[in-house]
């Protein structure tokens, strides 16, 4: 990573922390600190000191379903993130829907030993998307921070790996295609659904009852927690006019998810991976506290989910 990019990313991190310390709710979310909670909203719409409009997803359903694309955080109006929205968006977002309706390939090679469910789920989801799209699993794994990178600079080593992975995927799948878009966003969203669902099942004592569990998680947990988009024309949000070209930060929810990121293939892959893990490890138990992922304001997934797989005793005849 060149020194100019490193300096820009450090500047963004500094701005986010300073404005968060001043009480800006959007900056607090953007910095991606695991201890920061989503703000308690007393108004349906507000404006950040950055000029971005902050709105609850319930107030922005029409905007989210209209097909508006992604945006990144640009406090100076210029490109500052390592990977920008235009780097990953498909030329025709409508084409994503057809590919996203494809059934996932069979899930195999679940590890015999599990100590942390997060890396296992990430690898299985990356392999599933790699098999479907014709790309290298390692590249898909390296690209997983892309969505969070649009909002929050990642650590240097993570950023360098991400940039190399995006280049590899661009060469293999071609830029601005549905396959490329799914390769950089799908594995992380699917893996987060797997681990969030597994954490719930383990906590409630319902493991390995995986059937329908991902769908239940989706009813209460959105795979994308914060979504930035730009208005292409004047829109009315919660009764307030927002002018064309404005940036909007949406606190998304299960019923308010950006159309471009509402991907059936992600949900089907998560279900297939969770089912495969539960089948291979029916006596899985939690062995420690789950930890949230840092620098992840968009996905807010788990960084670690410690587990242990108890051996199944054989009953003699």
mmCIF file of N, CA, C and O in Angstrom, residues 148-215:
data_model
loop_
_atom_site.group_PDB
_atom_site.id
_atom_site.type_symbol
_atom_site.label_atom_id
_atom_site.label_comp_id
_atom_site.label_asym_id
_atom_site.label_seq_id
_atom_site.Cartn_x
_atom_site.Cartn_y
_atom_site.Cartn_z
ATOM 1 N N UNK A 148 -17.217 -3.122 4.409
ATOM 2 C CA UNK A 148 -16.859 -2.304 5.567
ATOM 3 C C UNK A 148 -15.817 -1.260 5.204
ATOM 4 O O UNK A 148 -15.822 -0.151 5.748
ATOM 5 N N UNK A 149 -14.925 -1.581 4.261
ATOM 6 C CA UNK A 149 -13.920 -0.634 3.807
ATOM 7 C C UNK A 149 -14.554 0.610 3.189
ATOM 8 O O UNK A 149 -13.975 1.692 3.251
ATOM 9 N N UNK A 150 -15.728 0.500 2.608
ATOM 10 C CA UNK A 150 -16.373 1.672 2.022
ATOM 11 C C UNK A 150 -16.680 2.733 3.071
ATOM 12 O O UNK A 150 -16.805 3.919 2.750
ATOM 13 N N UNK A 151 -16.797 2.313 4.330
ATOM 14 C CA UNK A 151 -17.180 3.225 5.402
ATOM 15 C C UNK A 151 -16.069 3.471 6.408
ATOM 16 O O UNK A 151 -16.037 4.523 7.051
ATOM 17 N N UNK A 152 -15.184 2.507 6.568
ATOM 18 C CA UNK A 152 -14.195 2.578 7.637
ATOM 19 C C UNK A 152 -12.865 1.987 7.162
ATOM 20 O O UNK A 152 -12.838 0.823 6.728
ATOM 21 N N UNK A 153 -11.768 2.735 7.228
ATOM 22 C CA UNK A 153 -10.468 2.196 6.818
ATOM 23 C C UNK A 153 -10.100 0.959 7.642
ATOM 24 O O UNK A 153 -10.286 0.930 8.854
ATOM 25 N N UNK A 154 -9.557 -0.041 6.961
ATOM 26 C CA UNK A 154 -9.153 -1.271 7.612
ATOM 27 C C UNK A 154 -7.687 -1.191 8.015
ATOM 28 O O UNK A 154 -6.958 -0.282 7.620
ATOM 29 N N UNK A 155 -7.244 -2.152 8.806
ATOM 30 C CA UNK A 155 -5.838 -2.204 9.200
ATOM 31 C C UNK A 155 -4.959 -2.369 7.960
ATOM 32 O O UNK A 155 -5.400 -2.878 6.935
ATOM 33 N N UNK A 156 -3.705 -1.949 8.063
ATOM 34 C CA UNK A 156 -2.822 -1.924 6.901
ATOM 35 C C UNK A 156 -2.682 -3.284 6.244
ATOM 36 O O UNK A 156 -2.833 -3.421 5.022
ATOM 37 N N UNK A 157 -2.391 -4.327 7.028
ATOM 38 C CA UNK A 157 -2.206 -5.658 6.446
ATOM 39 C C UNK A 157 -3.485 -6.158 5.798
ATOM 40 O O UNK A 157 -3.448 -6.777 4.723
ATOM 41 N N UNK A 158 -4.621 -5.885 6.428
ATOM 42 C CA UNK A 158 -5.915 -6.298 5.867
ATOM 43 C C UNK A 158 -6.184 -5.558 4.564
ATOM 44 O O UNK A 158 -6.657 -6.143 3.584
ATOM 45 N N UNK A 159 -5.870 -4.271 4.533
ATOM 46 C CA UNK A 159 -6.089 -3.470 3.333
ATOM 47 C C UNK A 159 -5.214 -3.954 2.181
ATOM 48 O O UNK A 159 -5.676 -4.064 1.034
ATOM 49 N N UNK A 160 -3.972 -4.244 2.466
ATOM 50 C CA UNK A 160 -3.077 -4.723 1.410
ATOM 51 C C UNK A 160 -3.562 -6.048 0.835
ATOM 52 O O UNK A 160 -3.554 -6.251 -0.390
ATOM 53 N N UNK A 161 -3.999 -6.946 1.715
ATOM 54 C CA UNK A 161 -4.516 -8.228 1.236
ATOM 55 C C UNK A 161 -5.795 -8.020 0.437
ATOM 56 O O UNK A 161 -6.004 -8.657 -0.592
ATOM 57 N N UNK A 162 -6.647 -7.106 0.895
ATOM 58 C CA UNK A 162 -7.898 -6.829 0.201
ATOM 59 C C UNK A 162 -7.640 -6.283 -1.203
ATOM 60 O O UNK A 162 -8.279 -6.708 -2.176
ATOM 61 N N UNK A 163 -6.711 -5.343 -1.320
ATOM 62 C CA UNK A 163 -6.421 -4.756 -2.627
ATOM 63 C C UNK A 163 -5.899 -5.810 -3.601
ATOM 64 O O UNK A 163 -6.290 -5.837 -4.772
ATOM 65 N N UNK A 164 -5.019 -6.691 -3.110
ATOM 66 C CA UNK A 164 -4.498 -7.752 -3.968
ATOM 67 C C UNK A 164 -5.611 -8.715 -4.374
ATOM 68 O O UNK A 164 -5.676 -9.160 -5.532
ATOM 69 N N UNK A 165 -6.493 -9.042 -3.431
ATOM 70 C CA UNK A 165 -7.594 -9.965 -3.728
ATOM 71 C C UNK A 165 -8.564 -9.367 -4.738
ATOM 72 O O UNK A 165 -9.036 -10.068 -5.655
ATOM 73 N N UNK A 166 -8.883 -8.087 -4.587
ATOM 74 C CA UNK A 166 -9.786 -7.429 -5.538
ATOM 75 C C UNK A 166 -9.174 -7.420 -6.934
ATOM 76 O O UNK A 166 -9.862 -7.652 -7.937
ATOM 77 N N UNK A 167 -7.880 -7.172 -7.026
ATOM 78 C CA UNK A 167 -7.205 -7.219 -8.326
ATOM 79 C C UNK A 167 -7.298 -8.609 -8.939
ATOM 80 O O UNK A 167 -7.544 -8.761 -10.142
ATOM 81 N N UNK A 168 -7.083 -9.640 -8.124
ATOM 82 C CA UNK A 168 -7.166 -11.016 -8.621
ATOM 83 C C UNK A 168 -8.574 -11.329 -9.126
ATOM 84 O O UNK A 168 -8.745 -11.947 -10.186
ATOM 85 N N UNK A 169 -9.579 -10.921 -8.364
ATOM 86 C CA UNK A 169 -10.962 -11.196 -8.760
ATOM 87 C C UNK A 169 -11.348 -10.401 -10.001
ATOM 88 O O UNK A 169 -12.101 -10.889 -10.858
ATOM 89 N N UNK A 170 -10.847 -9.178 -10.097
ATOM 90 C CA UNK A 170 -11.135 -8.364 -11.281
ATOM 91 C C UNK A 170 -10.560 -9.032 -12.531
ATOM 92 O O UNK A 170 -11.196 -9.051 -13.590
ATOM 93 N N UNK A 171 -9.380 -9.608 -12.408
ATOM 94 C CA UNK A 171 -8.758 -10.281 -13.546
ATOM 95 C C UNK A 171 -9.494 -11.571 -13.907
ATOM 96 O O UNK A 171 -9.628 -11.924 -15.083
ATOM 97 N N UNK A 172 -9.985 -12.284 -12.882
ATOM 98 C CA UNK A 172 -10.646 -13.565 -13.123
ATOM 99 C C UNK A 172 -12.080 -13.410 -13.603
ATOM 100 O O UNK A 172 -12.558 -14.210 -14.426
ATOM 101 N N UNK A 173 -12.783 -12.395 -13.095
ATOM 102 C CA UNK A 173 -14.226 -12.293 -13.337
ATOM 103 C C UNK A 173 -14.634 -11.057 -14.136
ATOM 104 O O UNK A 173 -15.800 -10.941 -14.510
ATOM 105 N N UNK A 174 -13.702 -10.154 -14.358
ATOM 106 C CA UNK A 174 -13.931 -8.892 -15.067
ATOM 107 C C UNK A 174 -14.648 -7.887 -14.165
ATOM 108 O O UNK A 174 -15.595 -8.237 -13.444
ATOM 109 N N UNK A 175 -14.197 -6.667 -14.227
ATOM 110 C CA UNK A 175 -14.743 -5.601 -13.392
ATOM 111 C C UNK A 175 -16.177 -5.284 -13.787
ATOM 112 O O UNK A 175 -16.583 -5.456 -14.923
ATOM 113 N N UNK A 176 -16.936 -4.840 -12.784
ATOM 114 C CA UNK A 176 -18.292 -4.333 -12.960
ATOM 115 C C UNK A 176 -19.259 -5.386 -13.523
ATOM 116 O O UNK A 176 -20.217 -5.057 -14.213
ATOM 117 N N UNK A 177 -19.000 -6.648 -13.228
ATOM 118 C CA UNK A 177 -19.916 -7.720 -13.615
ATOM 119 C C UNK A 177 -20.630 -8.245 -12.372
ATOM 120 O O UNK A 177 -20.145 -8.087 -11.248
ATOM 121 N N UNK A 178 -21.807 -8.887 -12.561
ATOM 122 C CA UNK A 178 -22.499 -9.471 -11.404
ATOM 123 C C UNK A 178 -21.648 -10.483 -10.648
ATOM 124 O O UNK A 178 -21.690 -10.540 -9.418
ATOM 125 N N UNK A 179 -20.867 -11.285 -11.377
ATOM 126 C CA UNK A 179 -20.024 -12.294 -10.715
ATOM 127 C C UNK A 179 -18.982 -11.633 -9.825
ATOM 128 O O UNK A 179 -18.737 -12.068 -8.690
ATOM 129 N N UNK A 180 -18.362 -10.566 -10.317
ATOM 130 C CA UNK A 180 -17.361 -9.854 -9.530
ATOM 131 C C UNK A 180 -17.999 -9.240 -8.287
ATOM 132 O O UNK A 180 -17.457 -9.331 -7.183
ATOM 133 N N UNK A 181 -19.174 -8.630 -8.444
ATOM 134 C CA UNK A 181 -19.862 -8.024 -7.312
ATOM 135 C C UNK A 181 -20.191 -9.070 -6.249
ATOM 136 O O UNK A 181 -19.939 -8.866 -5.058
ATOM 137 N N UNK A 182 -20.749 -10.200 -6.670
ATOM 138 C CA UNK A 182 -21.091 -11.249 -5.708
ATOM 139 C C UNK A 182 -19.841 -11.818 -5.042
ATOM 140 O O UNK A 182 -19.875 -12.188 -3.866
ATOM 141 N N UNK A 183 -18.742 -11.880 -5.778
ATOM 142 C CA UNK A 183 -17.511 -12.429 -5.214
ATOM 143 C C UNK A 183 -16.992 -11.577 -4.073
ATOM 144 O O UNK A 183 -16.432 -12.099 -3.099
ATOM 145 N N UNK A 184 -17.161 -10.241 -4.160
ATOM 146 C CA UNK A 184 -16.589 -9.383 -3.130
ATOM 147 C C UNK A 184 -17.557 -9.097 -1.980
ATOM 148 O O UNK A 184 -17.114 -8.669 -0.907
ATOM 149 N N UNK A 185 -18.862 -9.338 -2.174
ATOM 150 C CA UNK A 185 -19.793 -9.061 -1.073
ATOM 151 C C UNK A 185 -20.454 -10.319 -0.510
ATOM 152 O O UNK A 185 -20.800 -10.363 0.672
ATOM 153 N N UNK A 186 -20.627 -11.348 -1.337
ATOM 154 C CA UNK A 186 -21.405 -12.508 -0.927
ATOM 155 C C UNK A 186 -20.834 -13.336 0.207
ATOM 156 O O UNK A 186 -21.541 -13.654 1.174
ATOM 157 N N UNK A 187 -19.550 -13.731 0.139
ATOM 158 C CA UNK A 187 -19.015 -14.608 1.186
ATOM 159 C C UNK A 187 -19.109 -14.029 2.593
ATOM 160 O O UNK A 187 -19.434 -14.732 3.541
ATOM 161 N N UNK A 188 -18.823 -12.732 2.741
ATOM 162 C CA UNK A 188 -18.888 -12.154 4.090
ATOM 163 C C UNK A 188 -20.322 -12.122 4.603
ATOM 164 O O UNK A 188 -20.578 -12.466 5.761
ATOM 165 N N UNK A 189 -21.275 -11.710 3.775
ATOM 166 C CA UNK A 189 -22.659 -11.647 4.230
ATOM 167 C C UNK A 189 -23.174 -13.037 4.601
ATOM 168 O O UNK A 189 -23.880 -13.206 5.598
ATOM 169 N N UNK A 190 -22.810 -14.033 3.798
ATOM 170 C CA UNK A 190 -23.254 -15.396 4.078
ATOM 171 C C UNK A 190 -22.620 -15.931 5.362
ATOM 172 O O UNK A 190 -23.302 -16.528 6.211
ATOM 173 N N UNK A 191 -21.318 -15.723 5.525
ATOM 174 C CA UNK A 191 -20.632 -16.220 6.719
ATOM 175 C C UNK A 191 -21.161 -15.557 7.983
ATOM 176 O O UNK A 191 -21.299 -16.201 9.027
ATOM 177 N N UNK A 192 -21.475 -14.266 7.895
ATOM 178 C CA UNK A 192 -22.023 -13.577 9.070
ATOM 179 C C UNK A 192 -23.377 -14.152 9.467
ATOM 180 O O UNK A 192 -23.692 -14.279 10.659
ATOM 181 N N UNK A 193 -24.191 -14.500 8.484
ATOM 182 C CA UNK A 193 -25.479 -15.126 8.795
ATOM 183 C C UNK A 193 -25.280 -16.492 9.442
ATOM 184 O O UNK A 193 -26.001 -16.865 10.375
ATOM 185 N N UNK A 194 -24.299 -17.240 8.956
ATOM 186 C CA UNK A 194 -24.003 -18.554 9.547
ATOM 187 C C UNK A 194 -23.612 -18.398 11.006
ATOM 188 O O UNK A 194 -24.149 -19.086 11.898
ATOM 189 N N UNK A 195 -22.677 -17.502 11.287
ATOM 190 C CA UNK A 195 -22.167 -17.393 12.658
ATOM 191 C C UNK A 195 -23.184 -16.762 13.607
ATOM 192 O O UNK A 195 -23.273 -17.170 14.766
ATOM 193 N N UNK A 196 -23.932 -15.773 13.136
ATOM 194 C CA UNK A 196 -24.976 -15.186 13.985
ATOM 195 C C UNK A 196 -26.039 -16.227 14.315
ATOM 196 O O UNK A 196 -26.527 -16.319 15.450
ATOM 197 N N UNK A 197 -26.408 -17.017 13.320
ATOM 198 C CA UNK A 197 -27.421 -18.049 13.545
ATOM 199 C C UNK A 197 -26.893 -19.126 14.478
ATOM 200 O O UNK A 197 -27.590 -19.560 15.408
ATOM 201 N N UNK A 198 -25.673 -19.560 14.240
ATOM 202 C CA UNK A 198 -25.071 -20.579 15.102
ATOM 203 C C UNK A 198 -24.967 -20.088 16.536
ATOM 204 O O UNK A 198 -25.238 -20.848 17.488
ATOM 205 N N UNK A 199 -24.565 -18.835 16.724
ATOM 206 C CA UNK A 199 -24.443 -18.285 18.077
ATOM 207 C C UNK A 199 -25.782 -18.322 18.800
ATOM 208 O O UNK A 199 -25.853 -18.643 19.999
ATOM 209 N N UNK A 200 -26.845 -18.014 18.086
ATOM 210 C CA UNK A 200 -28.186 -18.048 18.688
ATOM 211 C C UNK A 200 -28.588 -19.469 19.048
ATOM 212 O O UNK A 200 -29.099 -19.728 20.150
ATOM 213 N N UNK A 201 -28.370 -20.406 18.140
ATOM 214 C CA UNK A 201 -28.730 -21.800 18.402
ATOM 215 C C UNK A 201 -27.947 -22.362 19.583
ATOM 216 O O UNK A 201 -28.501 -23.078 20.432
ATOM 217 N N UNK A 202 -26.663 -22.042 19.649
ATOM 218 C CA UNK A 202 -25.840 -22.540 20.754
ATOM 219 C C UNK A 202 -26.271 -21.928 22.081
ATOM 220 O O UNK A 202 -26.334 -22.612 23.109
ATOM 221 N N UNK A 203 -26.578 -20.630 22.060
ATOM 222 C CA UNK A 203 -26.985 -19.956 23.297
ATOM 223 C C UNK A 203 -28.333 -20.457 23.800
ATOM 224 O O UNK A 203 -28.571 -20.536 25.013
ATOM 225 N N UNK A 204 -29.226 -20.796 22.877
ATOM 226 C CA UNK A 204 -30.574 -21.241 23.244
ATOM 227 C C UNK A 204 -30.665 -22.742 23.471
ATOM 228 O O UNK A 204 -31.742 -23.256 23.794
ATOM 229 N N UNK A 205 -29.543 -23.460 23.278
ATOM 230 C CA UNK A 205 -29.566 -24.908 23.449
ATOM 231 C C UNK A 205 -30.308 -25.643 22.355
ATOM 232 O O UNK A 205 -30.778 -26.771 22.568
ATOM 233 N N UNK A 206 -30.409 -25.029 21.171
ATOM 234 C CA UNK A 206 -31.162 -25.657 20.075
ATOM 235 C C UNK A 206 -30.265 -26.272 19.009
ATOM 236 O O UNK A 206 -30.773 -26.806 18.024
ATOM 237 N N UNK A 207 -28.966 -26.163 19.168
ATOM 238 C CA UNK A 207 -28.073 -26.810 18.202
ATOM 239 C C UNK A 207 -28.248 -28.310 18.287
ATOM 240 O O UNK A 207 -28.368 -28.838 19.382
ATOM 241 N N UNK A 208 -28.322 -29.068 17.161
ATOM 242 C CA UNK A 208 -28.052 -28.694 15.774
ATOM 243 C C UNK A 208 -29.321 -28.467 14.935
ATOM 244 O O UNK A 208 -29.335 -28.841 13.750
ATOM 245 N N UNK A 209 -30.363 -27.888 15.483
ATOM 246 C CA UNK A 209 -31.615 -27.688 14.743
ATOM 247 C C UNK A 209 -31.451 -26.553 13.743
ATOM 248 O O UNK A 209 -31.880 -25.414 13.974
ATOM 249 N N UNK A 210 -30.815 -26.849 12.607
ATOM 250 C CA UNK A 210 -30.467 -25.817 11.630
ATOM 251 C C UNK A 210 -31.614 -25.490 10.676
ATOM 252 O O UNK A 210 -31.612 -24.419 10.066
ATOM 253 N N UNK A 211 -32.586 -26.384 10.559
ATOM 254 C CA UNK A 211 -33.645 -26.152 9.569
ATOM 255 C C UNK A 211 -34.435 -24.877 9.895
ATOM 256 O O UNK A 211 -34.966 -24.720 10.992
ATOM 257 N N UNK A 212 -34.483 -23.976 8.942
ATOM 258 C CA UNK A 212 -35.221 -22.729 9.107
ATOM 259 C C UNK A 212 -34.544 -21.704 9.995
ATOM 260 O O UNK A 212 -35.066 -20.598 10.185
ATOM 261 N N UNK A 213 -33.353 -22.034 10.533
ATOM 262 C CA UNK A 213 -32.714 -21.148 11.500
ATOM 263 C C UNK A 213 -32.186 -19.870 10.847
ATOM 264 O O UNK A 213 -32.267 -18.788 11.423
ATOM 265 N N UNK A 214 -31.632 -19.974 9.641
ATOM 266 C CA UNK A 214 -31.129 -18.783 8.954
ATOM 267 C C UNK A 214 -32.265 -17.816 8.659
ATOM 268 O O UNK A 214 -32.129 -16.600 8.829
ATOM 269 N N UNK A 215 -33.387 -18.345 8.250
ATOM 270 C CA UNK A 215 -34.543 -17.489 7.966
ATOM 271 C C UNK A 215 -35.018 -16.786 9.232
ATOM 272 O O UNK A 215 -35.393 -15.601 9.193
#
